[in-house]
N, CA, C and O atoms as a GROMACS GRO file, in nm:
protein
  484
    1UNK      N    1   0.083  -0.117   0.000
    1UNK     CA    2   0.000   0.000   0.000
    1UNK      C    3   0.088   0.124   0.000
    1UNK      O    4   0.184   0.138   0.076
    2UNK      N    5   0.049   0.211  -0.089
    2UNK     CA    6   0.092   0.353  -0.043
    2UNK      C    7   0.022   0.474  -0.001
    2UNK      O    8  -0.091   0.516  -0.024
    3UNK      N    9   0.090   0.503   0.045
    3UNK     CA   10   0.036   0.617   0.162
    3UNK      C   11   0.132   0.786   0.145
    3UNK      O   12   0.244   0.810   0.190
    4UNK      N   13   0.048   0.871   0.074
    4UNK     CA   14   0.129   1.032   0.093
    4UNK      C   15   0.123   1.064   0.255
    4UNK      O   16   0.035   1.043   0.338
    5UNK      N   17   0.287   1.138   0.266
    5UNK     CA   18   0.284   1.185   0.401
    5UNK      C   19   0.266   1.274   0.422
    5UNK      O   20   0.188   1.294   0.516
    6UNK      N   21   0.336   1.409   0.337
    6UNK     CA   22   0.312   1.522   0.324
    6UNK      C   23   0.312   1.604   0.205
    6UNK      O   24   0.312   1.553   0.094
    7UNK      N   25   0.313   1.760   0.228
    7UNK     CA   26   0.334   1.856   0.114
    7UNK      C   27   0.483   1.802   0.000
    7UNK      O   28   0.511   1.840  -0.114
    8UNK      N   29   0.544   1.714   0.080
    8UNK     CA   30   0.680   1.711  -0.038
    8UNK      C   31   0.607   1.590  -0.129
    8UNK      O   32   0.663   1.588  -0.238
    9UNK      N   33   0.533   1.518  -0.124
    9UNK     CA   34   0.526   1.435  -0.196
    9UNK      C   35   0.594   1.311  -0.158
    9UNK      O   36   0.649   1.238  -0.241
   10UNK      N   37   0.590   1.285  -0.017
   10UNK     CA   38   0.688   1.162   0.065
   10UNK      C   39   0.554   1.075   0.045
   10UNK      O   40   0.436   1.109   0.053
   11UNK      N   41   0.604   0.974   0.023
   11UNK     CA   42   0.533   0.823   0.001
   11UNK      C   43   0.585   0.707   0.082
   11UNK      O   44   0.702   0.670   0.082
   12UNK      N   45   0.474   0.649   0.160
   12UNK     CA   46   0.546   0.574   0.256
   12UNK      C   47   0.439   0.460   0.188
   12UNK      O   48   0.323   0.474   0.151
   13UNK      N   49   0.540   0.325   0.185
   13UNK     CA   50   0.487   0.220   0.107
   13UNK      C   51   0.492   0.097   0.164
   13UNK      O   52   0.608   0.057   0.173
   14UNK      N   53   0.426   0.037   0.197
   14UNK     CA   54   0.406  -0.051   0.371
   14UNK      C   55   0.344  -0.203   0.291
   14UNK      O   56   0.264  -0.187   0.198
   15UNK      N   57   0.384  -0.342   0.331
   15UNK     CA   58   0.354  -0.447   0.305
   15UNK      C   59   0.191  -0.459   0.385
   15UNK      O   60   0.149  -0.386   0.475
   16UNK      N   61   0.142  -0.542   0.338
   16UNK     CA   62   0.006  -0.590   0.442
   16UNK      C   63   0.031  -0.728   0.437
   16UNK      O   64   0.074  -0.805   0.351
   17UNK      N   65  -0.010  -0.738   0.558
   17UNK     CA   66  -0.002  -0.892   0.591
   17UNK      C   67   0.041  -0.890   0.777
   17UNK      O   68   0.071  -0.798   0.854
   18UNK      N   69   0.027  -1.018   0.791
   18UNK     CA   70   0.043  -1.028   0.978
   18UNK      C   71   0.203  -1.135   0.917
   18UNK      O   72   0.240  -1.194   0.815
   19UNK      N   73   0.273  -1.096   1.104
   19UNK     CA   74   0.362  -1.124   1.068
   19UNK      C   75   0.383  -1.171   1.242
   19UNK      O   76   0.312  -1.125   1.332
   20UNK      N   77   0.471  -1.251   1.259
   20UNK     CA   78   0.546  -1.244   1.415
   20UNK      C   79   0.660  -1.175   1.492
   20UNK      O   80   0.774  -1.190   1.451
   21UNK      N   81   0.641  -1.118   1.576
   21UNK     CA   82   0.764  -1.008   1.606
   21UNK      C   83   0.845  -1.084   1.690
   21UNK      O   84   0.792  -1.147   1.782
   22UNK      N   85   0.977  -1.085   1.670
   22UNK     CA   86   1.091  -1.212   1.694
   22UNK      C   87   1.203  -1.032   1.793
   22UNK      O   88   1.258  -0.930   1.750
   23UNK      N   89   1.179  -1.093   1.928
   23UNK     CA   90   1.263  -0.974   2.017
   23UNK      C   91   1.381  -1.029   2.126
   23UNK      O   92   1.365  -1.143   2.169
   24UNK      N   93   1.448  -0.985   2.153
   24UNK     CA   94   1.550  -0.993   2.238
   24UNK      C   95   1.516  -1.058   2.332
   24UNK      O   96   1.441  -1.012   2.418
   25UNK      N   97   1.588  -1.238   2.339
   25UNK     CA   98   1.590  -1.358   2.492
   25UNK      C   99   1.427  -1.366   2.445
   25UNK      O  100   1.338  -1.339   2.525
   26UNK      N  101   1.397  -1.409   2.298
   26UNK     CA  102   1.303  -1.487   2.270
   26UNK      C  103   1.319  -1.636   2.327
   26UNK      O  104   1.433  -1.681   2.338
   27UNK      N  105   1.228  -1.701   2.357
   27UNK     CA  106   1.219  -1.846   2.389
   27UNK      C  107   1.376  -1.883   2.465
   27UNK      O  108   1.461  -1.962   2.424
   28UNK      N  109   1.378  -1.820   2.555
   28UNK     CA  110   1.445  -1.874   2.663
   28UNK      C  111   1.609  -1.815   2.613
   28UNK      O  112   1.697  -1.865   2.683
   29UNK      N  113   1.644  -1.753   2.542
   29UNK     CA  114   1.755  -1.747   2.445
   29UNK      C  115   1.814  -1.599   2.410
   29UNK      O  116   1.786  -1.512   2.329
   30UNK      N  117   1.910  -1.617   2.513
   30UNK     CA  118   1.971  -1.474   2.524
   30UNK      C  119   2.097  -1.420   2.445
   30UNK      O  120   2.216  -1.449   2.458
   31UNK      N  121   2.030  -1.324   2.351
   31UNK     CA  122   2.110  -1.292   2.263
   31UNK      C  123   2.069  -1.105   2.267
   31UNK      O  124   2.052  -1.032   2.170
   32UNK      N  125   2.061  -1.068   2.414
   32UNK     CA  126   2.069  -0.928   2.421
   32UNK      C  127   2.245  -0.856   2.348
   32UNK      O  128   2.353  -0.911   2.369
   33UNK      N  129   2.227  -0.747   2.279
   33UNK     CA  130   2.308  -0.665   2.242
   33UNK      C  131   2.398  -0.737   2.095
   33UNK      O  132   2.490  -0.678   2.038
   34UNK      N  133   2.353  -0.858   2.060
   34UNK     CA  134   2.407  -0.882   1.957
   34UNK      C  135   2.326  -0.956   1.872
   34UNK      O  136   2.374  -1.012   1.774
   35UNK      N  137   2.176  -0.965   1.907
   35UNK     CA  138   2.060  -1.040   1.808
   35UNK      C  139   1.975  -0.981   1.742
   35UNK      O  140   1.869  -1.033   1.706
   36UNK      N  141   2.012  -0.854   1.715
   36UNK     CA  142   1.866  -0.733   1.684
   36UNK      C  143   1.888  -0.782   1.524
   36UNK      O  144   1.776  -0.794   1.475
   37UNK      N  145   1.987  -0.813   1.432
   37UNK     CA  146   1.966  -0.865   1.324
   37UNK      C  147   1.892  -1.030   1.287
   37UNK      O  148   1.834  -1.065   1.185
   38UNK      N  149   1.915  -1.090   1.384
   38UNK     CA  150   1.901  -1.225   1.340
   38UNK      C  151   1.704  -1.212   1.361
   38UNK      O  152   1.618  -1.256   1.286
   39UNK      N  153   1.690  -1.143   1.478
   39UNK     CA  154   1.536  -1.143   1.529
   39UNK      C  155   1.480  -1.068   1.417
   39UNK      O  156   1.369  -1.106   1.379
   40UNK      N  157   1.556  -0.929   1.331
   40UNK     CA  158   1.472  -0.879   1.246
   40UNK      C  159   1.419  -0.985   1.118
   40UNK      O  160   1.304  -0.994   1.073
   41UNK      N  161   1.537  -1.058   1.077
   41UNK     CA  162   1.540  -1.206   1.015
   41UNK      C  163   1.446  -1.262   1.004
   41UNK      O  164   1.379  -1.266   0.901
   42UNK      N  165   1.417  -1.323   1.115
   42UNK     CA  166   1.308  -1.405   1.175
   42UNK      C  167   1.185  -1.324   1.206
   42UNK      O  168   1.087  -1.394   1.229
   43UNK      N  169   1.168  -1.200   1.213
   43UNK     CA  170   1.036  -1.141   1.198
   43UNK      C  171   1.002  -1.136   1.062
   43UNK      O  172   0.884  -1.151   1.027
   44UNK      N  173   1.118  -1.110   0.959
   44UNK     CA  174   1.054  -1.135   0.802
   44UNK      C  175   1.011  -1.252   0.769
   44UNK      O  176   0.928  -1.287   0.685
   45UNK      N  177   1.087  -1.322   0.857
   45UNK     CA  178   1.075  -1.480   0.758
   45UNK      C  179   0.916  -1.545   0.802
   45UNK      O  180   0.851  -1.625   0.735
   46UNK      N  181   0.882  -1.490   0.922
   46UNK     CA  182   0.738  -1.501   0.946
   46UNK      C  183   0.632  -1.463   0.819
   46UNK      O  184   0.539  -1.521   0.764
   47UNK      N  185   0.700  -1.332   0.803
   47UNK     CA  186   0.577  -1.262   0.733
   47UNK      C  187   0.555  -1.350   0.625
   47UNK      O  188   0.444  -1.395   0.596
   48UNK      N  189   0.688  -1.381   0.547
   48UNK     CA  190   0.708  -1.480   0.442
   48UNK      C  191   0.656  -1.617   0.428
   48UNK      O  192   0.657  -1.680   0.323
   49UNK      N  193   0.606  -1.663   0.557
   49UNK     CA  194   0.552  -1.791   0.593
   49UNK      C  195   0.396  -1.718   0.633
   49UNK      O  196   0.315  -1.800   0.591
   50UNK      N  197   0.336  -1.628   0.682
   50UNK     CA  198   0.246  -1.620   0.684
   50UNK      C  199   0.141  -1.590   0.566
   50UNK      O  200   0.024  -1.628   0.568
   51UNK      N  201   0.212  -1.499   0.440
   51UNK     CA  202   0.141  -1.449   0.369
   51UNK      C  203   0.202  -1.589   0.247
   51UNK      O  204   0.236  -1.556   0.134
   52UNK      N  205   0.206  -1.717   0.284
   52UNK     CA  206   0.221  -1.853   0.194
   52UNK      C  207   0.338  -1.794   0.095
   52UNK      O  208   0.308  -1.811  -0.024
   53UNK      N  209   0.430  -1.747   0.111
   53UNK     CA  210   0.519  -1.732   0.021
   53UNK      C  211   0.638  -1.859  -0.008
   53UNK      O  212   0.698  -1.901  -0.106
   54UNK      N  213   0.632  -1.893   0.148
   54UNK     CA  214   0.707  -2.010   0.162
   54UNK      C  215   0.664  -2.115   0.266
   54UNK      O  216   0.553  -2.097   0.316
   55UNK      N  217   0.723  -2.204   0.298
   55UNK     CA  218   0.631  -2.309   0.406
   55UNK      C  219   0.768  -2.334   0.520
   55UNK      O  220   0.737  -2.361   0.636
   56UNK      N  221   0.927  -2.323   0.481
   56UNK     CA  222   1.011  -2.343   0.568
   56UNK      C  223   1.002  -2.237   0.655
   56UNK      O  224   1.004  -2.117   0.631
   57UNK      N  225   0.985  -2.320   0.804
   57UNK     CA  226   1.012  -2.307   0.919
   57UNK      C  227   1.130  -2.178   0.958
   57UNK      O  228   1.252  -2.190   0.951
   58UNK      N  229   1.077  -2.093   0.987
   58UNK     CA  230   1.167  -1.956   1.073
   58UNK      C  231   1.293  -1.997   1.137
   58UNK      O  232   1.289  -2.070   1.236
   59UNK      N  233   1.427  -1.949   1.079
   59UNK     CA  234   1.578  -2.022   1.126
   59UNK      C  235   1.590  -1.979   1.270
   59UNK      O  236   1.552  -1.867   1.303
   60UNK      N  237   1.632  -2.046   1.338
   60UNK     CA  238   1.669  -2.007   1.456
   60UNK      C  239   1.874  -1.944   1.449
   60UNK      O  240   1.949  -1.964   1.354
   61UNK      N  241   1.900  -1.892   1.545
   61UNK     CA  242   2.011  -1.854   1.568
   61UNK      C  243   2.123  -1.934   1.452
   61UNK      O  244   2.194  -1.897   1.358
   62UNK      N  245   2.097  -2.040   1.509
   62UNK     CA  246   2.228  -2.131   1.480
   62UNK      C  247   2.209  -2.185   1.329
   62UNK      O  248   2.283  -2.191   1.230
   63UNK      N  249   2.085  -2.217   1.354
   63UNK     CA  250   2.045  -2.199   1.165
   63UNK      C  251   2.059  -2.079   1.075
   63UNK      O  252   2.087  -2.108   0.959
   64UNK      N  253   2.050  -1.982   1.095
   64UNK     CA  254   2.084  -1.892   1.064
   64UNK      C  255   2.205  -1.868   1.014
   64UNK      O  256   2.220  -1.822   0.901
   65UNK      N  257   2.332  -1.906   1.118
   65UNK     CA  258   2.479  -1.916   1.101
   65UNK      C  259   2.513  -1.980   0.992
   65UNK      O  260   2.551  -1.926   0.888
   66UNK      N  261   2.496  -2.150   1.020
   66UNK     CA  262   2.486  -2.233   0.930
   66UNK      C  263   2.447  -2.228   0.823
   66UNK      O  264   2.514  -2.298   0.746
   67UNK      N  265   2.323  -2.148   0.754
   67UNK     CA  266   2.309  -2.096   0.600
   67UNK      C  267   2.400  -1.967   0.525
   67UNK      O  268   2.398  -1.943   0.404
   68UNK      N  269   2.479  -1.891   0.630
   68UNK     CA  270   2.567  -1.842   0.652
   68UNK      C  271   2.698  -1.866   0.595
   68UNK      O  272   2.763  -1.810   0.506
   69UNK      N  273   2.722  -1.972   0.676
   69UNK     CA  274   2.870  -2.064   0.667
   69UNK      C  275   2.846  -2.113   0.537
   69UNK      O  276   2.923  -2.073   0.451
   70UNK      N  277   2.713  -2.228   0.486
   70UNK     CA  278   2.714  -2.271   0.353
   70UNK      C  279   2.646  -2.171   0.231
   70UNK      O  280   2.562  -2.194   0.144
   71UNK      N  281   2.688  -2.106   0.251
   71UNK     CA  282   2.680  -1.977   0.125
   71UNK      C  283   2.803  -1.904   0.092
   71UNK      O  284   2.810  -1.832  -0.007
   72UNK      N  285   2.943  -1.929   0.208
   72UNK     CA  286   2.995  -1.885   0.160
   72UNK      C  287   3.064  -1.783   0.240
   72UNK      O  288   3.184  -1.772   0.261
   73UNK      N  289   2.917  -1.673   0.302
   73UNK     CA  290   2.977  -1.565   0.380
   73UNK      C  291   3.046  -1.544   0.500
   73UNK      O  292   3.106  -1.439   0.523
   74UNK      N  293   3.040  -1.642   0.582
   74UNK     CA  294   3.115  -1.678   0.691
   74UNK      C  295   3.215  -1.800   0.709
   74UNK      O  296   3.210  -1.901   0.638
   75UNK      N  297   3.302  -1.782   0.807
   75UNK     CA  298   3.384  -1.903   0.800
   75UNK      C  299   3.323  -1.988   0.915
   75UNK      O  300   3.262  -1.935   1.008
   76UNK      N  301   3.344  -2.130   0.904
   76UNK     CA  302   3.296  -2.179   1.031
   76UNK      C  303   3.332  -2.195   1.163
   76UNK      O  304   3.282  -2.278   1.239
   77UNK      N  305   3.416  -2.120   1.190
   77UNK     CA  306   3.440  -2.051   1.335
   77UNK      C  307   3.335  -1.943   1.404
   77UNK      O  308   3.330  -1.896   1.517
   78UNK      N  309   3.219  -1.917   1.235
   78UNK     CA  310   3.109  -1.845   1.281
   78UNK      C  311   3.049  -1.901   1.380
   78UNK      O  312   3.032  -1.848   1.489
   79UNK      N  313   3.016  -2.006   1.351
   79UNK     CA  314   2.878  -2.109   1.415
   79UNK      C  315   2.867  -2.137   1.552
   79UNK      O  316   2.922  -2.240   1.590
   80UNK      N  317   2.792  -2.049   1.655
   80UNK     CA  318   2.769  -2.076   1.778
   80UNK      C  319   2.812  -1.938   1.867
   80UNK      O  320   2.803  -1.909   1.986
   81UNK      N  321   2.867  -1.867   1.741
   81UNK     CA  322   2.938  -1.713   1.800
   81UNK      C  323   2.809  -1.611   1.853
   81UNK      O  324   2.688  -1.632   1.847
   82UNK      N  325   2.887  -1.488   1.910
   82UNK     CA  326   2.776  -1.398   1.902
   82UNK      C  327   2.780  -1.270   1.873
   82UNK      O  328   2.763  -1.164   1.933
   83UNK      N  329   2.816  -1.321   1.723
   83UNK     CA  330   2.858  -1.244   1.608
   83UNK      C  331   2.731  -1.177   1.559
   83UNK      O  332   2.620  -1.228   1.542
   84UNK      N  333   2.780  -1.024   1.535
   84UNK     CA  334   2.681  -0.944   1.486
   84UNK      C  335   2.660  -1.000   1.365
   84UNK      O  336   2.766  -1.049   1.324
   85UNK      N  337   2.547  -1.018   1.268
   85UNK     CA  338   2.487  -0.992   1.149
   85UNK      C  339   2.453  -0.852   1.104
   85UNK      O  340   2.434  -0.766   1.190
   86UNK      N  341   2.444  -0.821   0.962
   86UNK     CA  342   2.392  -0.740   0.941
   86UNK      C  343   2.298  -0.744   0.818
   86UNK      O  344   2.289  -0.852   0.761
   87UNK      N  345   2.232  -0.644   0.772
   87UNK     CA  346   2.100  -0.614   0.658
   87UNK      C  347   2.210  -0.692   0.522
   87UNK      O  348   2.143  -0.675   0.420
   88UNK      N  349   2.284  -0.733   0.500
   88UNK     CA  350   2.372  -0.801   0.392
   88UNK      C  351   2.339  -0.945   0.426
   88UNK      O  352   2.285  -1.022   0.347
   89UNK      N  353   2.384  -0.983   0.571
   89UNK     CA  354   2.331  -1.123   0.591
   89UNK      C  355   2.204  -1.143   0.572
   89UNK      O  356   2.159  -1.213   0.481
   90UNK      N  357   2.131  -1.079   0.664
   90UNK     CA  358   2.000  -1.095   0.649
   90UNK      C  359   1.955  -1.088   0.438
   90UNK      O  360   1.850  -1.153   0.442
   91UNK      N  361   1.965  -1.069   0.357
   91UNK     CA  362   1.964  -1.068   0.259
   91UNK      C  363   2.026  -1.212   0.206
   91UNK      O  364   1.964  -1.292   0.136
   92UNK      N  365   2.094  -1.221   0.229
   92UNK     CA  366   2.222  -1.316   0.183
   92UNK      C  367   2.106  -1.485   0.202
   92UNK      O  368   2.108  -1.580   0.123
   93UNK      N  369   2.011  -1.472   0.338
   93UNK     CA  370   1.949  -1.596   0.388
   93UNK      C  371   1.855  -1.540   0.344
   93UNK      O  372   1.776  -1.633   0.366
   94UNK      N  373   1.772  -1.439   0.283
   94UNK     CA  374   1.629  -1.408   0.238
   94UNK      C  375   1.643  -1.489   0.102
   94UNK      O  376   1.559  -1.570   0.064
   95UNK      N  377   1.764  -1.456   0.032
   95UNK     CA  378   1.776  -1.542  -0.126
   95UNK      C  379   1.802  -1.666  -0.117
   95UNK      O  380   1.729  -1.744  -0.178
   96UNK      N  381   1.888  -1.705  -0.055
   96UNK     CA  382   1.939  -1.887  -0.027
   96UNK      C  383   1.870  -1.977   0.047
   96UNK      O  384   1.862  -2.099   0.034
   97UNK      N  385   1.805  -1.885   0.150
   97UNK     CA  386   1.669  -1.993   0.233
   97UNK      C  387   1.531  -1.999   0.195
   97UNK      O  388   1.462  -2.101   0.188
   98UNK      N  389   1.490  -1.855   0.167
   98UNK     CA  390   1.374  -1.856   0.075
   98UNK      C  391   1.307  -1.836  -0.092
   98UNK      O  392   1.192  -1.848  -0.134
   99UNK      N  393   1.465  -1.791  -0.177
   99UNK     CA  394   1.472  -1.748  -0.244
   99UNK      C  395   1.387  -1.606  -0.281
   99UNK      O  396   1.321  -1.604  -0.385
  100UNK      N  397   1.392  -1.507  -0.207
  100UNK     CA  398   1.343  -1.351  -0.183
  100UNK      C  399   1.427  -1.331  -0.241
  100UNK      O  400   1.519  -1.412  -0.237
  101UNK      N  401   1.438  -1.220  -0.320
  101UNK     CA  402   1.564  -1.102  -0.364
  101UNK      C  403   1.540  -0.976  -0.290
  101UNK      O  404   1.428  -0.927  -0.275
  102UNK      N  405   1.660  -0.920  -0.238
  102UNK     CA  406   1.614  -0.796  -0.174
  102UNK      C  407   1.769  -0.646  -0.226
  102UNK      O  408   1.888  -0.661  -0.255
  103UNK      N  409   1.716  -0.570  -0.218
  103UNK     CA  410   1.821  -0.501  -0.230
  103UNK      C  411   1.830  -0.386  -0.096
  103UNK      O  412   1.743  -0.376  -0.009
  104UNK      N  413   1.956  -0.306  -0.103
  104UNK     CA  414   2.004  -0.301   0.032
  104UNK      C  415   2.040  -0.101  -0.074
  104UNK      O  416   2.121  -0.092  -0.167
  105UNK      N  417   1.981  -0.015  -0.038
  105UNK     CA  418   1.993   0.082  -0.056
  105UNK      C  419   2.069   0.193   0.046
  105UNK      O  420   2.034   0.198   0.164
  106UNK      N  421   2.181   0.287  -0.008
  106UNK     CA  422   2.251   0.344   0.068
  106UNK      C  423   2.224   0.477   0.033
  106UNK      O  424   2.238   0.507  -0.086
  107UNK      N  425   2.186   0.565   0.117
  107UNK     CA  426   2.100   0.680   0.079
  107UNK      C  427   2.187   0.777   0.251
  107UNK      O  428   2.218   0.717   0.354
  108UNK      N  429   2.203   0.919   0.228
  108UNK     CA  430   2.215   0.980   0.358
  108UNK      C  431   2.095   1.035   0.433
  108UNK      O  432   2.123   1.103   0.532
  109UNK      N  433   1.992   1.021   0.411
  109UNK     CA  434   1.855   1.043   0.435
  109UNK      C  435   1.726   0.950   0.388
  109UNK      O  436   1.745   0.878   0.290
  110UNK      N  437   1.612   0.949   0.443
  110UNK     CA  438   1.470   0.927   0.414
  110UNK      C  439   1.485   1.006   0.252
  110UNK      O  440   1.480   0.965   0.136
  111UNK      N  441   1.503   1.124   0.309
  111UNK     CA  442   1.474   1.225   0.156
  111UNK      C  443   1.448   1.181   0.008
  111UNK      O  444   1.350   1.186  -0.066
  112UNK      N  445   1.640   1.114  -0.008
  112UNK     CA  446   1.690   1.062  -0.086
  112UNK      C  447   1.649   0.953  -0.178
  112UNK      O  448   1.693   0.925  -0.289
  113UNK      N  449   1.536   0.886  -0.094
  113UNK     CA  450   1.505   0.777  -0.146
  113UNK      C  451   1.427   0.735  -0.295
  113UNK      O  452   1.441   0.651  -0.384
  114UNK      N  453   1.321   0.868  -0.254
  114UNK     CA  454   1.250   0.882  -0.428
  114UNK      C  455   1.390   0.930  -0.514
  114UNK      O  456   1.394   0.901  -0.633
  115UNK      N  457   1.452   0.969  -0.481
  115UNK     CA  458   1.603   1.010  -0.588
  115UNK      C  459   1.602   0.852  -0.672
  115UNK      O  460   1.602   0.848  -0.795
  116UNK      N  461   1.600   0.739  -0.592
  116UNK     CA  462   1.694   0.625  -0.648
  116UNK      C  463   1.545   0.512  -0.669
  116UNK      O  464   1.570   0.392  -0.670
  117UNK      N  465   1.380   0.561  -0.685
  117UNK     CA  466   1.300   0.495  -0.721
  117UNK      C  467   1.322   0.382  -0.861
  117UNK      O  468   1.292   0.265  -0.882
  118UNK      N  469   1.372   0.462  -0.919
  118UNK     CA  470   1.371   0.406  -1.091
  118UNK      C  471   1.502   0.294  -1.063
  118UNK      O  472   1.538   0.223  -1.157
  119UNK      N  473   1.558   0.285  -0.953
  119UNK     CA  474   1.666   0.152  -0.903
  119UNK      C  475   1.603   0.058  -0.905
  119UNK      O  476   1.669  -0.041  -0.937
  120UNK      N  477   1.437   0.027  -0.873
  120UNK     CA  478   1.411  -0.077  -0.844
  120UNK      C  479   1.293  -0.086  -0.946
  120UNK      O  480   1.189  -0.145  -0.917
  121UNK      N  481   1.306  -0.048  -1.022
  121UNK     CA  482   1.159  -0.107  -1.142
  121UNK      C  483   1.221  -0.227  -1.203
  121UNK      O  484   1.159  -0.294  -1.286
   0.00000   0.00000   0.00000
């Protein structure tokens, strides 16, 4: 859906669908100050399983790593660490676990963003 915000012509463009919100020392599992990527992960990968895009099961931590390690991007001294991820990983397992494509835009502002629209047609 899109949505005008204001007089500039800002467009805010929002998925629909329910999704599960995956937060810090979920299910017993403490990964305060170094899990805010893997949980954002796993809150997409919900949405992705809720709105039938896919049927595999939401990675946990270590799964996570492990699609990681066999893709390539990590070495396996990753696996069991509590190693930051970032919006690259998270991408990296949106294409190889679910096959999503996503792209990762570098902009110095909100502003900027209608600048680089015609990036993604």
């Amino acid at each position: 859906q899109s949505h005008k915000m204001d007089s500039n012509n800002t467009i805010l463009h929002t998925i629909k669908g329910n999704y599960y919100y995956y937060h810090y020392n979920q299910d017993n599992f403490n990964d305060s100050g170094w899990g805010c990527a893997y949980r954002s992960l796993q809150t997409i990968a919900s949405w992705i399983n809720l709105a039938h895009i896919s049927s595999k099961v939401v990675p946990t931590h270590k799964e996570i790593q492990k699609l990681l390690i066999e893709s390539g991007d990590k070495d396996p001294e990753f696996l069991g660490s509590k190693q930051w991820i970032g919006s690259s990983e998270v991408g990296t397992v949106l294409r190889n676990y679910y096959g999503v494509e996503s792209r990762i835009l570098f902009v110095q502002s909100g502003d900027q963003v209608k600048d680089h629209a015609k990036d993604f047609e």
